[in-house]
Coordinates of C-alpha atoms in Angstrom, one line a residue:
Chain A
X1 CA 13.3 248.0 107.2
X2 CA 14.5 248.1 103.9
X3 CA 18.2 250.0 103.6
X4 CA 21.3 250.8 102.0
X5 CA 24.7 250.9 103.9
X6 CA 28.0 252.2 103.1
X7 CA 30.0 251.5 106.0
X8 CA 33.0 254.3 105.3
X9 CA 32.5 257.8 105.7
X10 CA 35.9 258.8 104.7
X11 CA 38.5 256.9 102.8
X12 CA 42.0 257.9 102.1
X13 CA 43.8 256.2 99.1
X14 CA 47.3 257.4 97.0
X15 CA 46.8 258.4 93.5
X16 CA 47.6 255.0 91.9
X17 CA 46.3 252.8 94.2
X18 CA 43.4 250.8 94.0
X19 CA 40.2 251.2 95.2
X20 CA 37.4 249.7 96.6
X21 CA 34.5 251.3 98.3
X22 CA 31.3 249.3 100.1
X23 CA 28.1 249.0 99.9
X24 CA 25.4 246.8 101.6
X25 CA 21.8 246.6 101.1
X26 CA 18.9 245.2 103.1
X27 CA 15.8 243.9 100.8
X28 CA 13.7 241.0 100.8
X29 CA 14.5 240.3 96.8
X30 CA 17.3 241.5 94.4
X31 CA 16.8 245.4 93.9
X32 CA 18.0 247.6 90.8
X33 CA 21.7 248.8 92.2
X34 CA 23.7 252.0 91.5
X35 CA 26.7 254.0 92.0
X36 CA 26.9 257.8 91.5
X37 CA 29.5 260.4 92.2
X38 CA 29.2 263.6 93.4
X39 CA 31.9 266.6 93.1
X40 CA 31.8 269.7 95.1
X41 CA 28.7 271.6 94.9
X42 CA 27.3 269.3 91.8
X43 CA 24.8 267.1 90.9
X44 CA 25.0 263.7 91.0
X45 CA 26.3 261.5 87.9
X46 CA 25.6 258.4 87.1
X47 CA 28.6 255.7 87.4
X48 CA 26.8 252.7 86.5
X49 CA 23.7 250.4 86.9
X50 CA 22.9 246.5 87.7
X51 CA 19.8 245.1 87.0
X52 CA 20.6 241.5 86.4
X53 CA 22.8 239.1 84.5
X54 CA 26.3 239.3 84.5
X55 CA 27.2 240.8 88.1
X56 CA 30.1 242.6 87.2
X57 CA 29.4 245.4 85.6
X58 CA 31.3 248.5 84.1
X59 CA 30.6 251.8 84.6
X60 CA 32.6 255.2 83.2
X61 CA 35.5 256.5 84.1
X62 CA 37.7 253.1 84.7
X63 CA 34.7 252.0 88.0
X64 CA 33.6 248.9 88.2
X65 CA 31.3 247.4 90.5
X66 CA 30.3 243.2 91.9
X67 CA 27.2 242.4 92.6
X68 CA 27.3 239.3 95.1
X69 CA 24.0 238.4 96.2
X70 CA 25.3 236.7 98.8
X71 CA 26.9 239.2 100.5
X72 CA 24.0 241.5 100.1
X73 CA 26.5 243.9 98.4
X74 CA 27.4 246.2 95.7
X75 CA 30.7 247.1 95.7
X76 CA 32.3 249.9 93.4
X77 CA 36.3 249.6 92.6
X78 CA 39.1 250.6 90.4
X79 CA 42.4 249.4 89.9
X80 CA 43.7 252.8 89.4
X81 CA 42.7 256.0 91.1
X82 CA 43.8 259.5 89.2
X83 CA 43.5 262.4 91.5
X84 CA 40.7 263.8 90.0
X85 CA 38.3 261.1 91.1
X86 CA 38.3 262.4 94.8
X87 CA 34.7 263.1 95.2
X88 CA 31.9 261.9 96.9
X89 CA 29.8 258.4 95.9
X90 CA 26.7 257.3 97.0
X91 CA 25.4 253.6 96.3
X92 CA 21.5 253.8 96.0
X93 CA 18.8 250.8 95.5
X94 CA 15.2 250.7 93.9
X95 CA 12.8 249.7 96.0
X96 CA 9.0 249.1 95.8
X97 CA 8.3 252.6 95.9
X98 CA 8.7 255.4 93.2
X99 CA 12.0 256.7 94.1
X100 CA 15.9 255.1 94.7
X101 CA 17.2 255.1 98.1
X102 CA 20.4 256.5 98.8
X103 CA 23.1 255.4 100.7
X104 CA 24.9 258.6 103.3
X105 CA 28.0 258.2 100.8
X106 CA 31.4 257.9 101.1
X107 CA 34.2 260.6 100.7
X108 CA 37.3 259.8 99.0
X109 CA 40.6 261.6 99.1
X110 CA 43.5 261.4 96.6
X111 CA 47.0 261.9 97.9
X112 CA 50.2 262.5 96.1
Chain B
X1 CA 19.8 263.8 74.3
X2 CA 17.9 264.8 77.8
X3 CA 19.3 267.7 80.0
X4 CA 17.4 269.0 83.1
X5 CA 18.2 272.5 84.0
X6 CA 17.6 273.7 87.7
X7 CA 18.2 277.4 89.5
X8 CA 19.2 279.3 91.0
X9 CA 22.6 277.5 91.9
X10 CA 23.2 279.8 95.1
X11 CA 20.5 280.9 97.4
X12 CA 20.4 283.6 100.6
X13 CA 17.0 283.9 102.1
X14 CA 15.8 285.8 105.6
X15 CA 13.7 283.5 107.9
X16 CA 10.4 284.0 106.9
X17 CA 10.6 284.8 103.7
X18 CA 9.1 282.6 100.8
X19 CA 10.8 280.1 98.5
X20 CA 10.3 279.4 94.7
X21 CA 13.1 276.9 93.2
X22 CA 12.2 275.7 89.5
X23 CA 13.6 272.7 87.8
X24 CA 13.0 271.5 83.8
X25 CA 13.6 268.4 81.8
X26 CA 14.3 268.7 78.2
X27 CA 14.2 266.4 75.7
X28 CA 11.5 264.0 77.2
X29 CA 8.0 263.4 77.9
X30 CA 6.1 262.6 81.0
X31 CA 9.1 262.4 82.9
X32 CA 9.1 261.0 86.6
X33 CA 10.5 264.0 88.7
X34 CA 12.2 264.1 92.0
X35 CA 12.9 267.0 94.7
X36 CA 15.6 265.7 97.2
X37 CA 17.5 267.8 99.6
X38 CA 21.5 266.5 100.9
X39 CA 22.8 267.7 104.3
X40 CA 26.3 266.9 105.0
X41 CA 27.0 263.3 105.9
X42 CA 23.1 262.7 105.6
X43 CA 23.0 261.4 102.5
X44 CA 19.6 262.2 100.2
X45 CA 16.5 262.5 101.5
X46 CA 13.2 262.2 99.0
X47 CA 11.3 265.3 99.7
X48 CA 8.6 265.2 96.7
X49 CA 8.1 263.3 93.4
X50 CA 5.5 263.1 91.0
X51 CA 4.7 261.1 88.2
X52 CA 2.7 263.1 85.8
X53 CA 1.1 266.8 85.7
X54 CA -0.4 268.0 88.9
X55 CA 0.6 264.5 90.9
X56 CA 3.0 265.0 93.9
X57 CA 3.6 263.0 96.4
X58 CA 4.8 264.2 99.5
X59 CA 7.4 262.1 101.7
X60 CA 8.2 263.4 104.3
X61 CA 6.0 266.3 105.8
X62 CA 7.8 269.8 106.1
X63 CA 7.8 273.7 105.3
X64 CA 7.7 272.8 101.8
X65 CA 5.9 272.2 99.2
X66 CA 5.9 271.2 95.2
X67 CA 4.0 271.8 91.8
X68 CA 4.3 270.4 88.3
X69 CA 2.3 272.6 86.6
X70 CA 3.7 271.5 83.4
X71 CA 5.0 268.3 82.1
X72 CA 8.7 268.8 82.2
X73 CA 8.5 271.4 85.0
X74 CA 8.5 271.0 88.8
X75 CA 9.2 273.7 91.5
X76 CA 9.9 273.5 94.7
X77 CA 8.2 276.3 97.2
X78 CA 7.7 277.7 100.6
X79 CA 5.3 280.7 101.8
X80 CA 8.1 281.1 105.0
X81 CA 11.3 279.5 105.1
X82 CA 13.2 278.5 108.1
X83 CA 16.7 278.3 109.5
X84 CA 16.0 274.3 109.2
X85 CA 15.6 274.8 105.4
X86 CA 19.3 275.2 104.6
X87 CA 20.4 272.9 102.7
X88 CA 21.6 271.3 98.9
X89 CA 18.5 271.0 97.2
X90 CA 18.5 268.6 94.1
X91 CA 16.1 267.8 91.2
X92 CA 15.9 265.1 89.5
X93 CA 14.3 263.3 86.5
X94 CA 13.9 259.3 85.8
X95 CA 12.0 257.9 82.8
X96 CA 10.4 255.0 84.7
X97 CA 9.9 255.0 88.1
X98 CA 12.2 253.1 90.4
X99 CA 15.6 253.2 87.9
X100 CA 17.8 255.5 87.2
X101 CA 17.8 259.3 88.1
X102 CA 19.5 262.2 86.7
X103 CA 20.0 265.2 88.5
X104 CA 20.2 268.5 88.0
X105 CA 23.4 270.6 89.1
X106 CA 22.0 271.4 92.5
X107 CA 21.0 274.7 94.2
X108 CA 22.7 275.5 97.5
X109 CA 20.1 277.4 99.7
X110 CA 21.5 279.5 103.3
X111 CA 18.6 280.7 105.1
X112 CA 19.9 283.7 107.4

């Protein structure tokens, strides 16, 4: 069955650090990929998008995110985190239906 | 520029007791429109979407139910809630199927 996994519930970085957070996908051919962010009690926003060529793309707010087809995965990083990006991010792939499918997310904490 | 608009944010309903939630699009035309509802550490879960006027697709059967009876309107309903219903309801809007969504700010529902 087609899927999308992001293997850390809960990640813990210091303000400053780097991060990187994971996500894996399971489909027969090379899906549409994205990242979003969700802060408490919001919507989701849209980070950024891959839907061919280069396969590292940029998104707002300093993200980035690789695309190795290899590796089945789409992974989302940033050299620098600021405090205010503790949130919650999802990674979600098209499929062949009508609708992306979403990843259970990942929370982040910022610490001093 | 697009915006969609959805309400209530905050929700308190007795068991039994009917549901109306509403969601608009501005901006566009014969948008592609998404109902998902978020439990904690469940990710997103595709309740409805529909592709034009009066087309809903249902995905995974429930209490609820959904209407476009407009272009740029969808609502989300139920004649009798349950406890079961809780949750973060979110609407959405893509302008193709199958690429990217953007979501309204939420609505957080407590049936009591």
């Amino acid at each position: 069955a087609q899927s999308v996994t992001q293997p850390d519930i809960h990640i813990t970085v210091s303000e400053g650090a780097s991060l990187e957070l994971r996500c894996n996908y399971s489909y027969g051919a090379t899906p549409y990929l994205f990242w979003y962010v969700q802060s408490p009690g919001q919507g989701l926003q849209l980070l950024l998008k891959y839907f061919s060529g280069d396969t590292l793309v940029q998104g707002i707010k300093g993200f980035e995110a690789e695309f190795k087809r290899s590796q089945s995965s789409f992974n989302l990083r940033k050299p620098s985190v600021h405090w205010s990006d503790a949130a919650e991010y999802f990674c979600a792939v098209s499929d062949s239906g009508y609708a992306l499918n979403f990843g259970k997310g990942t929370s982040l904490l910022v610490t001093p | 520029s697009q915006t969609i608009h959805q309400w209530p944010a905050t929700l308190v309903q007795p068991v039994g007791s009917p549901l109306s939630l509403e969601c608009t699009v501005e901006g566009t035309s014969n948008p592609n429109l998404y109902w998902y509802r978020q439990a904690a550490g469940r990710g997103l879960q595709l309740l409805f979407y529909s592709v034009g006027i009066g087309q809903i697709s249902s995905e995974v059967p429930q209490n609820l139910s959904a209407s476009r009876p407009q272009d740029r309107q969808f609502i989300l309903s139920s004649k009798k809630l349950l406890l079961s219903d809780s949750g973060f309801y979110l609407c959405a809007w893509s302008p193709v199927p199958n690429t990217e969504a953007f979501f309204g700010q939420g609505t957080r529902l407590t049936v009591v």
